[in-house]
Coordinates of C-alpha atoms in Angstrom, one line a residue:
M4 CA 118.8 50.1 50.6
R5 CA 120.5 53.3 51.7
S6 CA 123.5 54.2 49.6
L7 CA 126.8 54.5 51.4
F8 CA 127.8 57.4 49.2
S9 CA 124.6 59.5 49.4
F10 CA 125.3 63.1 50.3
G11 CA 121.6 64.2 50.2
A12 CA 120.5 66.7 52.8
S13 CA 117.0 65.3 52.9
K14 CA 118.3 62.2 54.5
E15 CA 119.5 64.2 57.6
I16 CA 115.9 65.2 58.6
P17 CA 115.5 62.1 60.9
L18 CA 118.8 63.0 62.5
A19 CA 117.6 66.5 63.3
V20 CA 114.4 65.1 64.8
A21 CA 116.2 62.6 66.9
G22 CA 118.6 65.0 68.5
S23 CA 119.3 68.7 68.7
G24 CA 117.5 70.9 66.2
H25 CA 120.4 73.5 65.9
R26 CA 121.7 73.8 62.4
P27 CA 125.4 73.6 63.4
E28 CA 124.7 70.3 65.1
M29 CA 122.8 69.0 62.1
L30 CA 125.7 69.8 59.8
R31 CA 128.2 68.4 62.2
R32 CA 126.4 65.1 62.1
K33 CA 126.2 65.2 58.3
T34 CA 130.0 65.9 58.2
L35 CA 130.6 62.8 60.3
A36 CA 128.7 60.7 57.7
N37 CA 130.5 62.4 54.8
N38 CA 133.9 61.7 56.4
S39 CA 133.0 58.1 56.7
R40 CA 132.0 57.9 53.1
L41 CA 135.1 59.7 52.0
T42 CA 137.3 57.3 54.0
I43 CA 135.5 54.3 52.4
A44 CA 135.9 55.8 48.9
A45 CA 139.6 56.5 49.4
S46 CA 140.2 53.1 50.8
A47 CA 138.3 51.5 47.9
L48 CA 140.5 53.4 45.4
V49 CA 143.8 52.2 46.8
T50 CA 142.7 48.7 47.6
P51 CA 143.9 47.2 44.3
L52 CA 147.4 48.8 44.9
A53 CA 147.3 47.5 48.5
V54 CA 146.5 44.0 47.4
Y55 CA 149.2 44.1 44.8
G56 CA 151.7 45.2 47.5
L57 CA 150.5 42.3 49.7
V58 CA 151.1 39.8 46.9
T59 CA 154.6 41.2 46.2
G60 CA 155.5 41.0 49.9
T61 CA 154.7 44.6 51.1
V62 CA 152.2 44.3 54.1
L63 CA 152.0 47.8 55.5
P64 CA 149.9 49.4 52.7
F65 CA 147.4 46.6 52.9
V66 CA 147.2 47.0 56.7
L67 CA 146.7 50.8 56.4
T68 CA 144.0 50.4 53.7
A69 CA 142.2 47.7 55.7
L70 CA 142.2 49.7 58.9
A71 CA 140.9 52.8 57.1
L72 CA 138.1 50.8 55.3
A73 CA 137.1 49.1 58.5
S74 CA 137.0 52.5 60.3
G75 CA 134.9 54.0 57.6
L76 CA 132.3 51.2 57.6
T77 CA 132.2 51.1 61.4
T78 CA 131.8 54.9 61.9
L79 CA 129.1 55.0 59.2
A80 CA 127.2 52.3 61.0
L81 CA 127.5 54.1 64.3
H82 CA 126.2 57.3 62.6
Q83 CA 123.2 55.5 61.2
R84 CA 122.4 54.2 64.7
R85 CA 122.6 57.9 65.9
R86 CA 125.7 57.2 68.0
Y87 CA 127.4 60.4 66.8
E88 CA 130.0 60.8 69.6
Q89 CA 131.3 57.2 69.1
A90 CA 131.5 57.9 65.3
A91 CA 133.5 61.0 65.9
A92 CA 135.8 59.1 68.3
G93 CA 136.3 56.3 65.8
Q94 CA 137.4 58.7 63.1
V95 CA 139.9 60.5 65.4
Y96 CA 141.3 57.3 66.8
T97 CA 141.7 55.9 63.3
L98 CA 144.0 58.8 62.3
L99 CA 146.0 58.3 65.5
G100 CA 146.3 54.6 64.9
L101 CA 147.4 55.1 61.3
G102 CA 150.0 57.7 62.5
L103 CA 151.3 55.2 65.1
L104 CA 151.7 52.4 62.5
L105 CA 153.6 54.8 60.1
T106 CA 155.8 56.1 63.0
L107 CA 156.8 52.5 64.0
A108 CA 157.3 51.6 60.4
D109 CA 159.7 54.5 59.8
G110 CA 162.9 54.2 61.8
R111 CA 163.5 58.0 61.9
A112 CA 162.6 60.1 64.9
S113 CA 160.7 62.6 62.8
D114 CA 158.5 61.1 60.1
M115 CA 155.2 61.4 58.3
G116 CA 153.5 59.2 60.8
M117 CA 153.7 61.9 63.5
A118 CA 152.2 64.4 61.1
V119 CA 149.3 62.0 60.5
A120 CA 148.9 61.6 64.3
L121 CA 148.8 65.3 64.8
L122 CA 145.8 65.5 62.5
G123 CA 143.8 63.6 65.1
P124 CA 143.5 66.4 67.7
V125 CA 142.7 68.8 64.9
L126 CA 139.8 66.7 63.7
A127 CA 138.7 66.2 67.3
S128 CA 138.5 69.9 67.8
L129 CA 136.2 70.2 64.8
L130 CA 133.9 67.2 65.4
G131 CA 134.2 66.1 69.1
G132 CA 133.7 67.3 72.6
S133 CA 136.2 68.3 75.2
T134 CA 136.7 64.7 76.4
L135 CA 137.6 63.5 72.9
R136 CA 140.0 66.5 72.4
R137 CA 141.8 65.8 75.7
H138 CA 142.1 62.1 74.9
S139 CA 143.4 62.8 71.4
W140 CA 146.2 65.0 72.7
M141 CA 147.2 62.4 75.2
M142 CA 147.4 59.8 72.5
V143 CA 149.5 62.1 70.3
V144 CA 151.9 62.4 73.1
A145 CA 152.0 58.7 73.5
V146 CA 152.6 58.3 69.7
I147 CA 155.5 60.7 69.8
I148 CA 157.0 59.0 72.9
L149 CA 156.8 55.6 71.3
G150 CA 158.2 56.8 68.0
T151 CA 161.1 58.5 69.8
I152 CA 161.8 55.4 71.9
A153 CA 161.7 53.2 68.8
A154 CA 164.1 55.5 66.9
A155 CA 166.4 55.7 70.0
I156 CA 166.8 51.9 70.6
G157 CA 166.9 51.2 66.8
V158 CA 163.7 49.1 66.4
P159 CA 163.8 47.9 62.7
G160 CA 161.0 49.4 60.5
A161 CA 159.0 47.7 57.9
L162 CA 160.8 45.6 55.4
M163 CA 159.9 47.5 52.2
A164 CA 161.3 50.0 49.9
S165 CA 161.6 53.6 51.1
N166 CA 159.7 55.0 48.2
T167 CA 156.8 52.6 48.9
L168 CA 156.7 53.7 52.6
A169 CA 156.8 57.3 51.5
F170 CA 154.0 56.8 49.1
A171 CA 151.9 55.1 51.7
A172 CA 152.6 57.8 54.3
A173 CA 151.9 60.6 51.8
A174 CA 148.6 59.0 50.7
T175 CA 147.5 58.5 54.4
F176 CA 148.5 62.1 55.2
L177 CA 146.6 63.5 52.2
V178 CA 143.4 61.6 53.1
G179 CA 143.7 62.9 56.7
V180 CA 144.2 66.4 55.5
G181 CA 141.2 66.0 53.2
L182 CA 139.1 65.0 56.1
V183 CA 140.2 67.9 58.2
I184 CA 139.7 70.4 55.4
H185 CA 136.3 69.0 54.6
S186 CA 135.2 69.1 58.2
A187 CA 136.5 72.6 58.8
N188 CA 134.7 73.9 55.7
R189 CA 131.4 72.3 56.7
I190 CA 131.6 73.5 60.3
N191 CA 132.4 77.0 59.1
T192 CA 129.5 76.9 56.7
A193 CA 127.3 75.6 59.5
Y194 CA 128.0 78.6 61.7
E195 CA 127.6 81.0 58.8
V196 CA 124.2 79.5 58.1
Y197 CA 123.3 79.6 61.7
D198 CA 124.2 83.2 62.2
K199 CA 122.3 84.1 59.0
S200 CA 119.3 82.2 60.2
Q201 CA 119.5 83.9 63.6
M202 CA 119.6 87.3 62.0
T203 CA 116.7 86.4 59.8
A204 CA 114.7 85.2 62.8
Y205 CA 115.4 88.4 64.7
R206 CA 114.5 90.6 61.8
H207 CA 111.3 88.7 61.3
L208 CA 110.5 89.1 65.0
I209 CA 111.1 92.9 64.9
E210 CA 109.1 93.3 61.7
H211 CA 106.1 91.5 63.0
V212 CA 106.0 92.4 66.7
Q213 CA 103.0 94.5 67.6
D214 CA 104.9 97.2 69.5
A215 CA 107.2 99.5 67.5
V216 CA 110.9 98.6 67.8
I217 CA 113.7 101.2 67.1
C218 CA 117.4 100.4 67.3
F219 CA 119.8 103.2 68.1
S220 CA 123.6 103.3 67.5
S221 CA 126.0 104.2 70.2
N222 CA 125.9 107.8 68.9
G223 CA 122.1 108.0 69.1
E224 CA 121.4 107.6 65.4
V225 CA 118.4 105.4 64.3
L226 CA 119.7 102.2 62.8
L227 CA 116.5 100.3 62.4
A228 CA 112.8 100.9 62.7
S229 CA 110.2 98.2 62.6
R230 CA 107.2 98.1 60.3
S231 CA 104.8 98.8 63.3
S232 CA 106.5 102.1 63.9
E233 CA 104.8 103.4 60.7
A234 CA 101.3 102.7 62.2
L235 CA 102.3 104.2 65.6
F236 CA 103.7 107.5 64.3
G237 CA 101.7 107.7 61.0
C238 CA 104.8 108.2 58.8
R239 CA 107.3 106.2 56.8
R240 CA 110.2 104.6 58.6
Y241 CA 112.8 106.7 56.9
E242 CA 111.2 109.8 58.3
L243 CA 112.2 108.7 61.8
T244 CA 116.0 109.0 61.0
G245 CA 118.0 112.0 61.9
S246 CA 115.9 114.4 64.0
G247 CA 112.6 112.9 62.9
L248 CA 112.0 110.9 66.0
G249 CA 113.2 113.6 68.4
A250 CA 110.9 116.2 66.7
R251 CA 107.9 114.0 67.5
L252 CA 108.5 114.2 71.2
H253 CA 106.4 116.6 73.2
V254 CA 108.4 119.6 74.3
A255 CA 107.7 119.0 77.9
D256 CA 108.7 115.3 77.7
R257 CA 112.0 115.7 75.8
P258 CA 114.2 116.1 78.9
T259 CA 112.7 112.9 80.3
F260 CA 113.5 111.0 77.1
L261 CA 117.0 112.3 76.8
T262 CA 117.8 111.5 80.5
A263 CA 116.5 107.9 80.1
F264 CA 118.4 107.5 76.8
A265 CA 121.6 108.7 78.4
D266 CA 121.1 106.3 81.3
A267 CA 120.8 103.4 78.8
N268 CA 123.4 104.6 76.4
Q269 CA 126.1 105.6 78.8
G270 CA 125.2 103.9 82.1
G271 CA 124.0 100.6 80.7
E272 CA 120.7 100.8 82.6
T273 CA 117.2 99.7 81.4
R274 CA 114.7 102.5 81.7
N275 CA 110.9 102.7 81.4
I276 CA 109.3 106.1 80.6
E277 CA 105.9 107.4 79.5
V278 CA 106.0 110.4 77.1
R279 CA 103.7 112.1 74.6
M280 CA 104.6 111.8 70.9
R281 CA 103.1 113.3 67.8
Q282 CA 101.1 111.0 65.6
D283 CA 100.5 112.2 62.0
D284 CA 97.1 111.6 60.4
A285 CA 97.0 112.2 56.6
H286 CA 93.2 112.4 56.7
A287 CA 93.0 115.0 59.5
A288 CA 91.2 118.2 58.4
G289 CA 93.0 120.6 60.7
S290 CA 96.7 121.3 61.3
I291 CA 96.6 120.9 65.1
P292 CA 99.1 118.1 66.0
Q293 CA 97.7 115.0 67.6
F294 CA 99.7 113.5 70.5
V295 CA 99.4 110.0 71.9
W296 CA 100.8 108.6 75.1
V297 CA 103.7 106.1 74.5
E298 CA 105.4 103.9 76.9
I299 CA 109.1 103.5 76.0
R300 CA 111.4 100.7 77.3
L301 CA 115.1 101.6 76.6
T302 CA 117.4 98.6 76.8
P303 CA 121.2 98.8 76.3
V304 CA 122.9 96.2 74.1
L305 CA 125.7 95.1 76.6
D306 CA 128.9 93.7 75.1
A307 CA 132.1 92.8 76.8
E308 CA 134.1 94.5 74.0
T309 CA 132.3 97.8 74.7
A310 CA 132.7 97.9 78.5
G311 CA 133.1 101.4 79.7
M312 CA 132.0 102.8 76.4
R313 CA 128.6 103.9 74.9
H314 CA 126.2 101.1 74.1
E315 CA 123.7 100.6 71.3
V316 CA 120.1 100.9 72.6
V317 CA 117.0 99.0 71.6
A318 CA 113.8 100.9 72.3
L319 CA 110.3 99.3 72.5
F320 CA 107.4 101.8 71.9
R321 CA 103.9 100.9 73.0
D322 CA 100.8 103.0 72.6
I323 CA 99.2 103.5 76.0
T324 CA 96.7 106.2 75.1
A325 CA 93.7 104.1 76.0
R326 CA 95.2 103.2 79.4
K327 CA 95.9 106.9 80.1
D328 CA 92.3 107.8 79.1
N329 CA 91.0 105.1 81.4
E330 CA 93.2 106.4 84.3
A331 CA 92.0 109.9 83.6
A332 CA 88.4 108.7 83.6
I333 CA 88.9 106.8 86.9
I334 CA 90.4 109.9 88.5
E335 CA 87.5 112.1 87.2
A336 CA 85.0 109.5 88.4
H337 CA 86.7 109.4 91.8
R338 CA 86.6 113.1 92.1
A339 CA 82.9 113.2 91.1
A340 CA 82.2 110.5 93.6
E341 CA 83.9 112.5 96.3
E342 CA 82.0 115.6 95.4
A343 CA 78.7 113.7 95.3
L344 CA 79.5 112.1 98.7
S345 CA 80.4 115.4 100.1
A346 CA 77.2 117.0 98.7
K347 CA 75.1 114.1 100.1
S348 CA 76.7 114.6 103.5
R349 CA 76.1 118.4 103.4
F350 CA 72.5 117.8 102.3
L351 CA 71.8 115.3 105.1
A352 CA 73.4 117.5 107.7
T353 CA 71.5 120.6 106.5
M354 CA 68.2 118.8 106.1
G355 CA 68.6 117.1 109.4
H356 CA 69.1 120.3 111.2
E357 CA 66.2 122.0 109.3
L358 CA 63.9 119.1 110.1
R359 CA 64.7 118.8 113.7
T360 CA 63.4 122.2 114.7
P361 CA 59.9 121.8 113.4
L362 CA 59.8 118.1 114.4
N363 CA 60.7 119.0 118.0
A364 CA 57.9 121.6 118.0
I365 CA 55.4 119.0 116.6
V366 CA 56.5 116.4 119.2
G367 CA 56.4 119.0 122.0
F368 CA 53.0 120.5 121.2
S369 CA 51.4 117.1 120.5
E370 CA 52.7 115.9 123.9
M371 CA 51.1 119.0 125.5
M372 CA 47.9 118.3 123.8
T373 CA 47.8 114.7 124.9
T374 CA 48.5 115.7 128.6
G375 CA 45.7 118.2 128.5
I376 CA 47.8 121.3 129.2
G377 CA 46.0 123.3 126.5
G378 CA 42.6 122.0 127.5
E379 CA 40.6 118.9 127.5
L380 CA 40.3 117.1 124.1
S381 CA 37.7 114.9 122.8
P382 CA 38.6 111.2 122.5
T383 CA 39.0 111.5 118.8
H384 CA 41.2 114.6 119.0
S385 CA 43.3 113.0 121.8
E386 CA 43.8 109.9 119.6
Y387 CA 44.9 112.1 116.7
A388 CA 47.3 114.0 119.0
G389 CA 48.8 110.7 120.2
L390 CA 49.4 109.6 116.6
I391 CA 51.0 112.9 115.8
H392 CA 53.3 112.6 118.8
Q393 CA 54.3 109.0 117.9
S394 CA 55.0 109.9 114.2
G395 CA 57.0 112.9 115.2
K396 CA 59.2 110.9 117.5
H397 CA 59.7 108.3 114.7
L398 CA 60.7 111.0 112.3
L399 CA 63.1 112.4 114.9
E400 CA 64.7 109.0 115.3
V401 CA 65.1 108.6 111.5
V402 CA 66.7 112.1 111.2
R403 CA 69.1 111.2 114.0
M404 CA 70.1 108.0 112.4
L405 CA 70.6 109.7 109.0
L406 CA 72.8 112.4 110.7
D407 CA 74.9 109.7 112.5
M408 CA 75.3 107.7 109.3
S409 CA 76.4 110.8 107.3
R410 CA 78.9 111.8 110.0
I411 CA 80.4 108.2 110.1
E412 CA 80.7 108.1 106.3
A413 CA 82.3 111.5 106.1
G414 CA 84.8 110.5 108.8
K415 CA 83.7 113.3 111.1
F416 CA 82.4 111.2 114.0
E417 CA 84.9 112.0 116.7
L418 CA 85.2 109.5 119.6
Q419 CA 85.6 110.7 123.1
N420 CA 87.4 107.8 124.7
E421 CA 87.1 107.6 128.5
P422 CA 87.2 104.6 130.9
F423 CA 83.8 103.4 132.1
Q424 CA 82.1 100.2 133.1
F425 CA 80.2 98.9 130.1
C426 CA 77.8 97.0 132.3
D427 CA 76.6 100.3 133.9
I428 CA 74.8 101.3 130.7
L429 CA 72.9 98.1 130.4
E430 CA 70.1 99.0 132.7
P431 CA 69.4 102.5 131.3
C432 CA 69.3 100.9 127.8
F433 CA 66.9 98.2 129.0
A434 CA 64.7 101.0 130.5
M435 CA 64.6 102.8 127.2
V436 CA 63.5 99.7 125.2
D437 CA 61.3 98.2 127.9
P438 CA 58.1 99.8 126.5
M439 CA 58.8 98.3 123.0
A440 CA 59.6 94.9 124.6
R441 CA 56.3 95.0 126.6
E442 CA 54.3 95.9 123.5
R443 CA 55.8 92.9 121.6
D444 CA 55.7 90.6 124.7
V445 CA 59.4 90.0 124.6
R446 CA 61.4 89.3 127.8
L447 CA 64.8 90.9 128.4
M448 CA 67.7 89.0 130.1
S449 CA 71.3 89.8 130.8
T450 CA 74.4 87.8 131.8
I451 CA 77.4 89.7 132.9
E452 CA 80.8 88.2 133.8
D453 CA 82.2 89.2 137.2
N454 CA 85.1 91.6 137.5
L455 CA 84.9 93.1 134.0
P456 CA 87.7 95.7 133.4
L457 CA 87.1 99.3 132.5
L458 CA 86.5 99.8 128.9
H459 CA 88.3 102.8 127.2
A460 CA 85.7 103.9 124.6
D461 CA 83.2 106.5 123.7
E462 CA 80.3 105.9 126.2
R463 CA 77.7 107.6 124.0
A464 CA 78.7 105.5 121.0
C465 CA 78.7 102.3 123.0
R466 CA 75.2 103.2 124.3
Q467 CA 74.1 103.6 120.7
I468 CA 75.6 100.3 119.7
L469 CA 73.7 98.5 122.6
L470 CA 70.4 100.3 121.9
N471 CA 70.5 99.5 118.2
L472 CA 71.3 95.8 118.7
V473 CA 68.7 95.3 121.5
S474 CA 65.9 97.2 119.6
N475 CA 66.7 95.2 116.5
A476 CA 66.5 92.0 118.4
I477 CA 63.2 92.9 120.0
K478 CA 61.7 94.1 116.6
F479 CA 62.4 90.7 114.9
S480 CA 61.6 88.4 117.9
Y481 CA 58.5 86.3 118.2
P482 CA 55.9 87.2 120.9
G483 CA 56.7 85.3 124.2
S484 CA 60.4 84.9 123.3
T485 CA 63.5 86.2 125.1
V486 CA 66.3 88.6 124.1
S487 CA 69.6 87.9 126.0
V488 CA 72.5 90.2 126.4
T489 CA 75.9 88.8 127.5
M490 CA 79.1 90.6 128.5
R491 CA 82.4 88.9 129.1
R492 CA 86.1 89.4 128.6
Q493 CA 87.7 87.7 125.6
G494 CA 91.5 88.3 125.5
Q495 CA 92.2 92.0 125.0
S496 CA 88.6 92.7 124.0
L497 CA 85.2 93.0 125.6
N498 CA 82.7 90.6 124.1
L499 CA 79.1 91.9 123.8
S500 CA 76.5 89.4 122.4
V501 CA 72.8 90.0 121.8
I502 CA 70.9 86.9 121.2
D503 CA 67.2 86.7 120.0
Q504 CA 64.8 83.9 119.2
G505 CA 63.3 85.6 116.2
V506 CA 62.8 85.2 112.5
G507 CA 66.5 84.9 111.6
M508 CA 68.2 85.6 108.3
A509 CA 69.2 83.7 105.2
P510 CA 72.9 83.2 104.4
E511 CA 72.7 85.6 101.5
S512 CA 71.2 88.3 103.7
L513 CA 73.6 87.5 106.5
A514 CA 76.5 88.3 104.2
R515 CA 75.1 91.8 103.6
V516 CA 74.7 92.7 107.3
G517 CA 76.0 96.2 107.8
E518 CA 75.2 97.7 104.4
P519 CA 73.3 101.0 104.6
F520 CA 69.5 100.8 104.0
F521 CA 69.6 97.0 103.6
Q522 CA 66.8 95.0 105.1
A523 CA 66.4 91.2 104.7
Q524 CA 62.6 91.7 104.0
S525 CA 62.4 94.7 101.7
G526 CA 59.6 96.1 99.5
L527 CA 56.5 98.1 100.2
S528 CA 54.8 95.0 101.8
R529 CA 57.6 94.3 104.4
P530 CA 56.1 93.4 107.8
Y531 CA 58.8 95.3 109.8
E532 CA 59.3 99.1 109.8
G533 CA 62.7 100.7 109.7
T534 CA 65.3 102.4 107.5
G535 CA 67.9 99.7 107.5
L536 CA 70.5 102.0 109.1
G537 CA 70.6 100.4 112.6
L538 CA 73.2 97.8 112.0
S539 CA 75.1 100.1 109.5
I540 CA 75.5 102.6 112.3
V541 CA 76.6 99.8 114.7
K542 CA 79.2 98.6 112.2
G543 CA 80.5 102.1 111.6
L544 CA 80.9 102.8 115.3
V545 CA 82.5 99.4 115.9
D546 CA 85.0 100.1 113.1
L547 CA 85.8 103.4 114.6
H548 CA 86.8 101.6 117.8
D549 CA 88.9 99.1 115.8
G550 CA 86.5 96.4 116.9
T551 CA 84.8 93.5 115.1
L552 CA 81.2 92.8 114.3
R553 CA 80.1 89.2 113.8
A554 CA 76.6 87.8 113.1
M555 CA 75.3 84.2 113.1
S556 CA 71.7 83.4 112.2
E557 CA 69.4 80.7 111.1
I558 CA 65.9 81.2 109.6
G559 CA 63.3 80.6 112.3
A560 CA 65.8 80.0 115.1
G561 CA 67.0 83.6 115.8
T562 CA 70.2 85.7 115.4
T563 CA 73.3 86.2 117.5
V564 CA 75.2 89.5 116.9
T565 CA 78.6 89.7 118.6
V566 CA 80.7 92.9 119.1
L567 CA 84.3 92.8 120.2
L568 CA 85.6 96.1 121.5
P569 CA 89.3 96.6 122.5
I570 CA 89.5 97.1 126.2
N571 CA 92.1 99.8 126.0
G572 CA 90.5 101.6 123.1
P573 CA 91.4 101.7 119.3
A574 CA 95.1 101.7 120.1
I575 CA 95.6 98.6 122.2
K576 CA 98.4 98.8 124.7
T577 CA 99.6 95.2 125.3
E578 CA 101.7 96.1 128.2
E579 CA 98.6 97.5 130.1
T580 CA 96.3 94.7 129.0
A581 CA 97.3 91.2 130.1
T582 CA 97.4 88.6 127.4
I583 CA 94.9 85.9 128.0
T584 CA 95.0 82.7 126.1
P585 CA 91.5 81.2 125.9
F586 CA 90.9 77.5 126.1
R587 CA 88.9 77.6 122.9
R588 CA 89.7 80.3 120.4
E589 CA 86.7 81.6 118.4
P590 CA 87.2 81.9 114.6
I591 CA 87.6 85.5 113.5
A592 CA 84.9 86.4 111.0
E593 CA 85.8 88.5 107.9
R594 CA 85.2 92.1 108.4
N595 CA 82.8 93.4 105.7
T596 CA 83.8 97.1 105.7
S597 CA 83.7 97.7 102.0
W598 CA 81.4 100.7 102.2
L599 CA 83.5 102.4 104.8
D600 CA 86.9 101.5 103.2
E601 CA 85.8 103.0 99.9
K602 CA 85.0 106.2 101.6
R603 CA 88.3 106.3 103.4
K604 CA 90.1 105.6 100.1
A605 CA 88.3 108.5 98.5
Q606 CA 89.5 110.9 101.2

């Protein structure tokens, strides 16, 4: 069975677990239990005298003792049931009740009972909340009013000797004062312990945090440096006092640090800066100082008492040398990539121009040979001349595509936007690819919507887009199939769709449409010729027009490539292009322009 007079701290552990874990609260609860035990002990000591007074005809001491003993037992029971606020209220109301009994027992207006009653608000301020304190003062006022009225109308007091009444009042007052003194001492100790524990926790945090922590006084002197500062600066903590820390700052970064410190110290602002600081190395062979990049966060210690004055500053130092090295490496890699891309573009442009001249001569002379201008050729020689002419034209087409691709990547492909009818270029493009279509037994079809508006775009670039899409569709179509070209208006854009019934593409290949030199069937054994630049050029030209390229495909069922070009050119003018709300809005596919976006970022 738990003892009523046990003051052991170990018995308060369940109380701390049940409620708040703050040390002041734990000690407040322990003080409530101790007050109940003190009240029980004092009541037990005076019980024989109270019983003797009752036998001799003096009732008041016995009533006071019984009330105090009942209060002690009740509040201790409440405390054990973790009803701490009710226990505190019971102790305060007991003092007020004892004071009221003594006031009514004494016929004088000013007596010891009012002094006992005044101890109630004092105890409430130490152990209770705002509600209990307010109620205790209201009850004190009621006790004073009742005592004054009783003295004024001459209500008879207790029928006992004055010395007995004085003794009972003095004993009650002393017990109340003892409870108040004990509570005040315990609460004061609680806050001292709490403050000490807080300081210990903060010091432990500072000593074990990974970043270096340095505290400055309002005058700029170093008050405290954490253990991690020794590893950051390569010196003992005491070497950072005085001018030790400032001497480690790089000369070029000292104005930055002083400005940021002044903002925190005088202006109360939090500042973040990046500076270079010297790091000592005892094992270094040379005398050349080693500097590391350090990020410093300067935070002022704001206090209402120091408003308008200088503030203490807490600085957090973090080594960011690795991050700075990575940033420098990224910048250098970016610069190298730009140089490599520029060199590649120059190489392609130079080689393209150098290759075009001899290729044009090869194509021209081989064509003359096949037509018999230089004389009749034997069938074998005529076949060879035809192969030379065909290969030369193929090389010229490859060189042209490489040049176009390099100009688009370098951002040097200039658009000449002029209004024209897009449908007018369809027949010339069909005429150019018709031999290829006949060779592969592919039929060409077109569907053009009536009353199409003029398109503001580069006619040569649009012709290139259409030629590349149609030639790709023919190349990957099955013999006897059809390639369809449709043109219609879609909102503020012109919709150009090229539909084939060819081999199609897998989803993983469809996601890479538009990448330079990508072919769905790659390798030396691929059945289709080509460089893989056709759709890349189309994508680049469409992006230059602020258009959209979409592709839908299924293996064995064909491919549909759709191009949306703004009717009024890259900068759409809404006031000149009527807004059209389609009955069925097509989903906008994600634009895969990573290769072009990376080039634009590098510029």
